[in-house]
Amino acid sequence: MDKTAAVNQYIMEEVQDSHEWVLPFIKVHLPDFLSVHGVMLILCASILLLLFGVLYRKKDVVPHGLTNLLEVFVLFVRDQISIACLGDKDGRKMTPLFCSFFFFILGLNLMGLIPIFRAATGNVNVTAALALITLGFMIFGSIYKNGFIGFVKAFVPHGVPWPLLFLLTPIEFIGMFIKAFALTIRLFANMLAGHIVIFALLGLVVIFGWAALPAMALAMGVYFLELFIAFLQAYIFTLLSAMFIGQMVHPEH
Amino acid sequence: MQDDARKKELYSFYGTAISLGLNMAVGVVVFTLAGYWLDQKRGGGKAWTLCGIFLGLFYGAYEVWKVVRQLSKKAGRKDEEGRPAA
Amino acid sequence: MQDQATHATVEVPSHNGEADVMAISPMMMGLTWVTFILVTLILYKVAWRPILATLERREQTIRTAQENAEKIRLQLQDMEEKRRQAVADAEKQAKEILAAARRAAEEAGRVIEEKSRREAQILVENAERDIGKARDNAVAALRRESAELSIAIAGKLIGSNLDDEKNRSLVDKLIGQL
């Protein structure tokens, strides 16, 4: 029981934000304005800048290696997410935002899988902030594109008898916030849950000793699953952001 | 251009399908919490919480209805496409 | 994944750490915004715009190349068509020329044959006429010779001159009876 409690505590320390960054031999105390997840954010931003600012070679006519890999992702975001959800014209214009979303979230997700780092996307504040950016684009993008009247009209559902509109229009409006909230929870919960599962499986070894060794194999499996989910969730967050913005900017016709 | 529109519609459908489950759950939670908050503000009672739960369920049902409508619209169009060929 | 999600949100509050994972921290949100917006702006300048421009340019190049290839293919097809047409034309002309030449040759041969036949006929007719004339002449000469000979013989026989007109017709009658 004591061991179980210790494992529980360790898991919570690992997945929660704190001001103490535990490295293999030292504990780094961080100032009040910066938590471990904050460090992760800044690190991820630096890595992205390094990746795209320095290592990516724009001059290549025929891209090789890393340049090629990054381009594949950029193309994917442009064609399969941005243009697919927003149409050709707006899609091309909005691609940079979705590229940032995708690579930023992917970077944070993948960093969470490196042992000494932590998953900043497992922090609800981070995902909420990102979802709020999406929400902001949903609201102000629609107002900018269609005017305030058009923005309000986007909440009026089509093909329902008119008395229902008095009920459905407010529900659609609240639905917009629910969608953004669900976006927050989806990313946050998936990343958090994945990490908790891995740590819990490893914790079994601590609690039950050698008998639980097969759990290590399972933990490895879950780790690779997490690797996939890091990409999947970055994709889903970006896709849903693009889709929600698309639905608000080009309401149902 | 038509291909583009179809792709957009397809992605919109996939996205709705992906987000449906969690949307429903979050909808129920949000409406219920809003009802609970209203009850607390009104000084006890359970009426608004209950209202919130039902509204949340209604929201979920509404989201499902939208997906079903989209599906049936697609099925209807497929029928129309199939008819001249058959 | 949905299962895990609900699992996590349900299970987490039961731990010792309370519901800390759901704690709202304005500092963290603010930091996320600042980082994300900065990253987006810098990358927009440094990466996204140039990358997207490069991609579009490359796509344009590929599209142009494809269009050119298509154009060249069409031109080749056109040329091939023209070539085939020209060969067909030449063949047709050659055939026509040959046919015309054969017709002319046949015509010429026919003319020559006709002419030679006519000439041969003329020659034959001339020869026949000559032969006829010669025979007539010969007959006439023979007749005259024989008459004169008969008269001479008869004159010698009867000793009188049978040179007059009346005798001569008599002798002719005799010869005719011979």
XYZ file of C-alpha atoms in Angstrom:
517
model
C 0.000 0.000 0.000
C 2.826 2.278 0.770
C 4.435 1.487 -2.536
C 1.164 2.094 -4.344
C 0.814 5.488 -2.757
C 4.385 6.345 -3.698
C 3.758 5.279 -7.297
C 0.567 7.340 -7.357
C 2.399 10.324 -6.081
C 5.218 9.848 -8.546
C 2.752 9.616 -11.449
C 0.962 12.768 -10.354
C 4.261 14.597 -10.005
C 5.291 13.450 -13.455
C 2.146 14.531 -15.260
C 1.396 17.666 -13.297
C 2.873 21.035 -13.829
C 5.305 22.160 -11.159
C 8.170 24.468 -10.540
C 10.613 21.677 -9.953
C 12.119 20.034 -12.965
C 13.545 16.665 -12.001
C 16.523 15.807 -14.148
C 18.498 12.552 -13.712
C 20.792 13.815 -10.981
C 19.611 17.292 -10.101
C 16.394 19.084 -9.369
C 16.064 22.393 -11.141
C 14.075 24.980 -9.232
C 12.225 27.237 -11.578
C 11.095 30.800 -10.826
C 7.449 31.569 -10.101
C 6.548 32.787 -13.559
C 7.920 29.696 -15.275
C 6.814 26.132 -14.673
C 8.177 22.953 -16.239
C 5.484 22.993 -18.871
C 6.368 26.589 -19.589
C 9.951 25.506 -20.161
C 8.626 22.817 -22.501
C 6.691 25.428 -24.457
C 9.735 27.618 -24.862
C 11.931 24.640 -25.740
C 9.440 23.469 -28.329
C 9.276 26.953 -29.796
C 13.077 27.076 -29.974
C 13.224 23.658 -31.612
C 10.670 24.726 -34.203
C 12.597 27.906 -34.932
C 15.812 25.915 -35.224
C 14.155 23.315 -37.431
C 12.521 25.711 -39.835
C 14.807 28.691 -39.537
C 18.159 26.971 -39.754
C 17.954 23.332 -40.812
C 15.283 23.716 -43.446
C 16.847 24.611 -46.763
C 14.456 26.612 -48.867
C 16.800 26.925 -51.801
C 16.718 23.241 -52.684
C 14.956 22.678 -55.958
C 14.697 18.976 -55.235
C 14.302 18.611 -51.459
C 16.340 16.028 -49.537
C 16.145 14.428 -46.142
C 14.803 16.672 -43.430
C 13.652 19.355 -45.828
C 11.653 16.779 -47.698
C 10.125 15.377 -44.506
C 9.069 18.789 -43.243
C 7.678 19.679 -46.635
C 5.556 16.562 -46.671
C 3.940 17.684 -43.429
C 3.480 21.255 -44.605
C 1.896 20.000 -47.810
C -0.320 17.676 -45.843
C -1.499 20.484 -43.585
C -2.111 22.708 -46.577
C -3.964 20.228 -48.797
C -5.605 17.806 -46.391
C -6.483 20.205 -43.598
C -6.541 23.840 -44.589
C -7.755 23.676 -48.170
C -9.987 20.696 -47.460
C -11.827 22.569 -44.715
C -11.708 26.183 -45.848
C -11.714 25.991 -49.617
C -8.898 26.923 -51.955
C -8.683 30.680 -51.402
C -9.106 30.955 -47.633
C -7.346 27.658 -47.147
C -4.126 28.908 -48.679
C -4.340 32.095 -46.646
C -4.879 30.272 -43.370
C -2.323 27.516 -43.903
C 0.410 29.215 -41.817
C -1.813 29.230 -38.735
C -2.636 25.554 -39.077
C 0.994 24.708 -39.786
C 1.876 26.438 -36.534
C -0.869 24.587 -34.691
C 0.189 21.255 -36.091
C 3.924 21.566 -35.550
C 3.607 23.253 -32.165
C 1.277 20.578 -30.799
C 3.231 17.772 -32.461
C 6.436 19.119 -30.960
C 4.925 19.324 -27.487
C 3.412 15.847 -27.809
C 6.661 14.280 -28.954
C 8.687 16.085 -26.297
C 6.375 14.583 -23.722
C 7.582 11.160 -24.816
C 11.224 11.960 -24.061
C 11.880 10.797 -20.488
C 13.406 13.936 -18.976
C 10.829 16.204 -20.581
C 7.151 16.412 -19.788
C 4.079 16.667 -21.963
C 2.938 20.276 -21.953
C -0.134 19.243 -23.938
C -1.111 17.217 -20.875
C -1.700 20.549 -19.163
C -5.243 21.777 -19.567
C -4.163 25.420 -19.583
C -1.979 24.919 -22.631
C -4.662 23.155 -24.618
C -7.281 25.646 -23.437
C -5.122 28.525 -24.615
C -4.716 26.873 -28.015
C -8.427 26.110 -28.263
C -9.203 29.714 -27.323
C -7.121 30.835 -30.282
C -9.283 28.600 -32.463
C -12.396 30.027 -30.816
C -11.121 33.537 -31.469
C -10.640 32.731 -35.134
C -14.086 31.139 -35.256
C -15.747 34.275 -33.864
C -13.674 37.080 -35.330
C -12.972 35.282 -38.585
C -16.696 34.931 -39.132
C -17.395 38.563 -38.187
C -14.522 39.740 -40.390
C -15.696 37.637 -43.314
C -19.488 37.835 -43.107
C -20.159 40.848 -40.924
C -21.955 40.713 -37.603
C -25.292 39.748 -39.174
C -23.635 36.902 -41.053
C -21.982 35.814 -37.803
C -25.354 35.605 -36.075
C -26.901 33.855 -39.063
C -24.293 31.127 -38.806
C -26.066 29.910 -35.671
C -29.461 29.573 -37.303
C -29.829 25.950 -38.346
C -31.372 25.087 -41.698
C -34.197 22.728 -42.399
C -36.024 22.849 -39.061
C -39.522 24.172 -38.364
C -39.315 27.792 -37.290
C -40.608 27.517 -33.709
C -37.651 25.254 -32.927
C -35.271 28.025 -33.951
C -35.851 29.811 -30.638
C -34.449 26.772 -28.880
C -31.837 25.664 -31.409
C -30.179 28.991 -32.133
C -29.010 29.542 -28.519
C -27.997 25.894 -28.331
C -25.927 26.292 -31.505
C -24.332 29.359 -29.976
C -23.451 27.518 -26.767
C -22.415 24.602 -28.983
C -19.614 26.737 -30.379
C -18.104 27.067 -26.899
C -18.757 23.414 -26.182
C -16.856 22.495 -29.332
C -13.896 24.610 -28.272
C -14.059 23.139 -24.802
C -14.204 19.618 -26.216
C -11.167 20.492 -28.338
C -9.328 21.426 -25.145
C -10.366 18.296 -23.298
C -9.643 15.947 -26.202
C -6.005 16.888 -26.588
C -5.352 17.319 -22.881
C -7.069 14.095 -21.808
C -5.480 11.994 -24.517
C -1.983 13.103 -23.692
C -2.501 12.922 -19.968
C -4.156 9.514 -20.143
C -1.413 8.095 -22.321
C 1.269 9.179 -19.904
C -0.641 7.940 -16.893
C -1.073 4.552 -18.555
C 2.651 4.258 -19.294
C 3.654 5.312 -15.785
C 1.042 3.042 -14.235
C 2.337 0.064 -16.192
C 5.874 0.838 -15.112
C 4.578 1.377 -11.583
C 3.326 -2.210 -11.566
C 6.936 -3.342 -11.674
C 7.706 -1.177 -8.668
C 4.703 -2.506 -6.761
C 4.816 -6.196 -7.669
C 8.489 -6.678 -8.391
C 9.733 -9.091 -11.056
C 6.378 -10.757 -11.448
C 5.127 -7.692 -13.282
C 7.946 -7.607 -15.824
C 5.630 -8.437 -18.747
C 4.024 -5.078 -18.036
C 7.251 -3.516 -19.298
C 6.571 -4.981 -22.725
C 3.073 -3.611 -22.607
C 4.459 -0.240 -21.553
C 6.721 -0.333 -24.601
C 3.701 -1.090 -26.743
C 1.760 1.777 -25.230
C 4.781 4.005 -25.768
C 4.709 3.305 -29.485
C 0.962 3.794 -29.476
C 1.602 7.156 -27.829
C 4.062 7.989 -30.575
C 1.280 7.428 -33.058
C -1.221 9.305 -30.920
C 1.163 12.271 -30.709
C 0.781 12.624 -34.471
C -2.888 11.701 -34.492
C -3.893 14.194 -31.839
C -1.880 16.980 -33.429
C -3.680 16.155 -36.679
C -7.103 15.939 -35.052
C -6.680 19.190 -33.171
C -5.582 20.965 -36.336
C -8.257 19.340 -38.480
C -11.051 20.151 -36.043
C -9.785 23.715 -35.621
C -9.807 24.145 -39.388
C -13.205 22.510 -39.644
C -14.792 24.649 -36.935
C -13.324 27.814 -38.406
C -14.499 26.682 -41.824
C -18.011 26.044 -40.545
C -18.162 29.493 -39.002
C -16.588 31.330 -41.918
C -18.562 29.466 -44.591
C -21.835 28.564 -42.875
C -23.876 25.646 -44.171
C -25.468 26.357 -47.511
C -14.167 22.826 -58.191
C -16.934 20.303 -57.572
C -14.337 17.864 -56.365
C -13.109 20.496 -53.936
C -16.587 21.038 -52.535
C -17.118 17.313 -52.131
C -13.794 16.940 -50.343
C -14.713 19.759 -48.025
C -18.031 18.147 -47.250
C -16.378 14.782 -46.634
C -13.831 16.256 -44.249
C -16.517 18.177 -42.480
C -18.376 14.918 -42.027
C -15.329 13.054 -40.736
C -14.585 15.890 -38.340
C -18.126 15.888 -37.041
C -17.974 12.146 -36.562
C -14.649 12.353 -34.711
C -15.781 15.156 -32.464
C -19.303 13.867 -31.858
C -18.646 11.662 -28.825
C -16.655 14.102 -26.777
C -18.888 16.972 -27.873
C -21.886 15.167 -26.411
C -20.098 14.406 -23.159
C -18.759 17.925 -22.793
C -22.186 19.305 -23.720
C -23.892 17.400 -20.937
C -21.209 18.431 -18.443
C -21.308 22.079 -19.457
C -25.104 22.367 -19.379
C -25.309 20.485 -16.087
C -22.644 22.634 -14.476
C -24.399 25.742 -15.726
C -27.642 24.502 -14.158
C -25.838 23.656 -10.937
C -24.297 27.119 -10.851
C -27.729 28.689 -11.387
C -29.169 26.554 -8.560
C -26.390 27.610 -6.226
C -26.988 31.228 -7.080
C -30.724 30.853 -6.484
C -30.006 29.314 -3.108
C -30.313 25.563 -3.316
C -32.747 23.389 -5.148
C -32.265 20.953 -7.989
C -34.563 22.296 -10.697
C -31.981 24.071 -12.811
C -29.453 21.268 -12.511
C -32.096 18.899 -13.857
C -32.953 21.355 -16.594
C -29.261 21.549 -17.437
C -28.933 17.781 -17.673
C -31.899 17.600 -20.037
C -30.634 20.479 -22.114
C -27.268 18.763 -22.296
C -28.900 15.527 -23.452
C -30.965 17.496 -25.930
C -27.802 19.109 -27.244
C -26.246 15.672 -27.693
C -29.311 14.412 -29.508
C -29.287 17.511 -31.700
C -25.657 16.906 -32.657
C -26.458 13.301 -33.525
C -29.464 14.446 -35.552
C -27.210 16.777 -37.545
C -24.846 13.922 -38.390
C -27.755 11.685 -39.364
C -29.181 14.423 -41.578
C -25.816 14.860 -43.261
C -25.605 11.096 -43.788
C -29.083 10.789 -45.243
C -28.461 13.781 -47.495
C -25.368 12.039 -48.784
C -27.247 8.776 -49.250
C -30.019 10.604 -51.103
C -27.526 12.197 -53.450
C -25.859 8.879 -54.080
C -29.276 7.520 -55.094
C -29.768 10.383 -57.474
C -26.362 9.795 -58.965
C -27.052 6.106 -59.324
C -30.383 6.489 -61.078
C -29.303 7.730 -64.530
C -26.564 5.112 -64.689
C -28.910 2.279 -63.779
C -8.692 6.848 -27.048
C -12.003 8.157 -25.856
C -12.020 5.414 -23.239
C -8.682 6.496 -21.914
C -9.789 10.092 -21.882
C -12.794 9.486 -19.683
C -10.754 7.088 -17.616
C -8.216 9.802 -16.930
C -10.655 12.561 -16.101
C -12.621 10.304 -13.818
C -9.693 8.718 -12.084
C -7.457 11.689 -11.567
C -9.449 13.465 -8.829
C -9.418 10.319 -6.707
C -5.635 10.563 -6.404
C -3.809 12.321 -3.642
C -2.949 15.236 -5.866
C -6.583 16.337 -5.813
C -7.997 17.787 -9.021
C -4.799 19.657 -9.643
C -4.517 18.584 -13.284
C -7.632 20.622 -14.021
C -6.341 23.688 -12.157
C -6.663 26.875 -14.151
C -3.478 28.894 -14.258
C -3.716 32.229 -16.076
C 0.065 32.390 -16.100
C 0.309 29.157 -18.055
C -2.372 30.231 -20.526
C -0.698 33.573 -21.003
C 2.645 31.899 -21.549
C 1.084 29.542 -24.085
C -0.423 32.437 -25.958
C 2.779 34.425 -25.977
C 4.855 31.446 -27.093
C 2.405 30.303 -29.708
C 1.790 33.726 -31.173
C 5.497 34.499 -31.228
C 6.246 31.161 -32.877
C 3.493 31.711 -35.402
C 4.626 35.215 -36.283
C 8.313 34.371 -36.512
C 7.720 31.169 -38.418
C 5.314 32.989 -40.706
C 8.136 35.302 -41.682
C 10.947 32.754 -41.573
C 9.284 29.559 -42.655
C 5.647 29.267 -43.646
C 5.513 31.992 -46.230
C 8.764 31.048 -47.991
C 8.004 27.340 -47.768
C 4.510 27.740 -49.126
C 5.793 30.049 -51.845
C 8.459 27.484 -52.740
C 5.900 24.715 -52.820
C 3.578 26.721 -54.983
C 6.387 27.680 -57.319
C 7.456 24.080 -57.593
C 3.896 23.012 -58.285
C 3.675 25.724 -60.898
C 6.904 24.499 -62.481
C 5.649 20.945 -62.515
C 2.323 22.032 -63.931
C 4.057 24.077 -66.640
C 6.337 21.166 -67.436
C 3.368 18.869 -67.683
C 1.549 21.294 -69.905
C 4.639 21.632 -72.098
C 5.001 17.893 -72.282
C 1.374 17.617 -73.273
C 1.851 20.309 -75.891
C 4.923 18.579 -77.282
C 3.077 15.293 -77.311
C 0.248 16.905 -79.242
C 2.709 18.463 -81.666
C 4.419 15.133 -82.184
C 1.081 13.527 -82.761
C 0.245 16.257 -85.231
C 3.534 15.798 -87.041
C 3.101 12.058 -87.125
C -0.356 12.566 -88.557
C 0.999 14.937 -91.175
C 3.797 12.568 -92.071
C 1.379 9.712 -92.480
C -0.825 11.950 -94.576
C 2.138 12.945 -96.759
C 3.195 9.328 -97.252
C -0.346 8.381 -98.119
C -0.582 11.281 -100.561
C 2.692 10.339 -102.221
C 1.596 6.753 -102.509
C -1.662 7.771 -104.034
C 0.064 10.080 -106.506
C 2.552 7.410 -107.477
C -0.288 5.012 -108.077
C -2.066 7.569 -110.204
C 1.048 8.303 -112.202
C 1.633 4.624 -112.771
C -1.924 4.106 -113.834
C -1.776 7.038 -116.216
C 1.485 5.800 -117.680
C 0.044 2.340 -118.164
C -3.013 3.796 -119.821
C -0.864 5.959 -122.108
C 1.350 3.041 -122.981
C -1.628 0.858 -123.778
C -3.094 3.631 -125.886
C 0.159 4.141 -127.701
C 0.541 0.403 -128.271
C -2.978 0.190 -129.540
C -2.380 3.092 -131.919
C 0.845 1.600 -133.177
C -0.765 -1.782 -133.690
C -3.676 -0.222 -135.501
C -1.396 1.757 -137.717
C 0.849 -1.151 -138.538
C -2.164 -3.314 -139.257
C -3.523 -0.710 -141.618
C -0.173 -0.323 -143.315
C 0.166 -4.045 -143.650
C -3.283 -4.206 -145.138
C -2.422 -1.427 -147.562
C 0.721 -3.262 -148.494
C -1.198 -6.465 -149.018
C -3.823 -4.649 -151.065
C -1.135 -2.950 -153.147
C 0.612 -6.199 -153.671
C -2.642 -7.888 -154.665
C -3.461 -5.037 -157.002
C 0.014 -5.162 -158.512
C -0.206 -8.910 -158.868
C -3.638 -8.573 -160.498
C -2.434 -5.905 -162.802
C 0.647 -7.895 -163.725
C -1.490 -10.955 -164.386
C -3.884 -8.916 -166.512
C -0.969 -7.447 -168.338
C 0.509 -10.853 -168.770
C -2.812 -12.281 -169.943
C -3.266 -9.383 -172.340
C 0.287 -9.671 -173.580
C -0.065 -13.425 -173.974
C -3.333 -12.964 -175.754
C -1.831 -10.405 -178.106
C 1.242 -12.521 -178.631
C -0.780 -15.614 -179.311
C -3.076 -13.722 -181.697
C -0.188 -12.309 -183.585
C 1.436 -15.697 -183.554
C -1.739 -17.342 -184.798
C -2.133 -14.762 -187.495
C 1.422 -15.242 -188.507
C 0.937 -19.006 -188.534
C -2.377 -18.760 -190.310
C -0.932 -16.232 -192.808
C 1.838 -18.542 -193.471
C -0.628 -21.397 -193.765
C -3.085 -19.722 -196.028
C -0.670 -17.286 -197.543
C -2.902 -14.438 -197.318
C -2.763 -11.452 -195.229
C -5.094 -11.723 -192.414
C -4.067 -8.444 -191.133
C -7.397 -6.760 -191.455
C -9.893 -6.132 -188.790
C -12.326 -8.846 -189.704
C -9.782 -11.606 -189.632
C -8.356 -10.564 -186.428
C -11.790 -10.865 -184.694
C -12.153 -14.267 -186.242
C -8.861 -15.389 -184.874
C -9.720 -13.992 -181.486
C -12.891 -16.068 -181.535
C -10.859 -19.085 -182.371
C -8.423 -18.504 -179.590
C -11.312 -17.968 -177.238
C -12.585 -21.385 -178.201
C -9.223 -22.907 -177.461
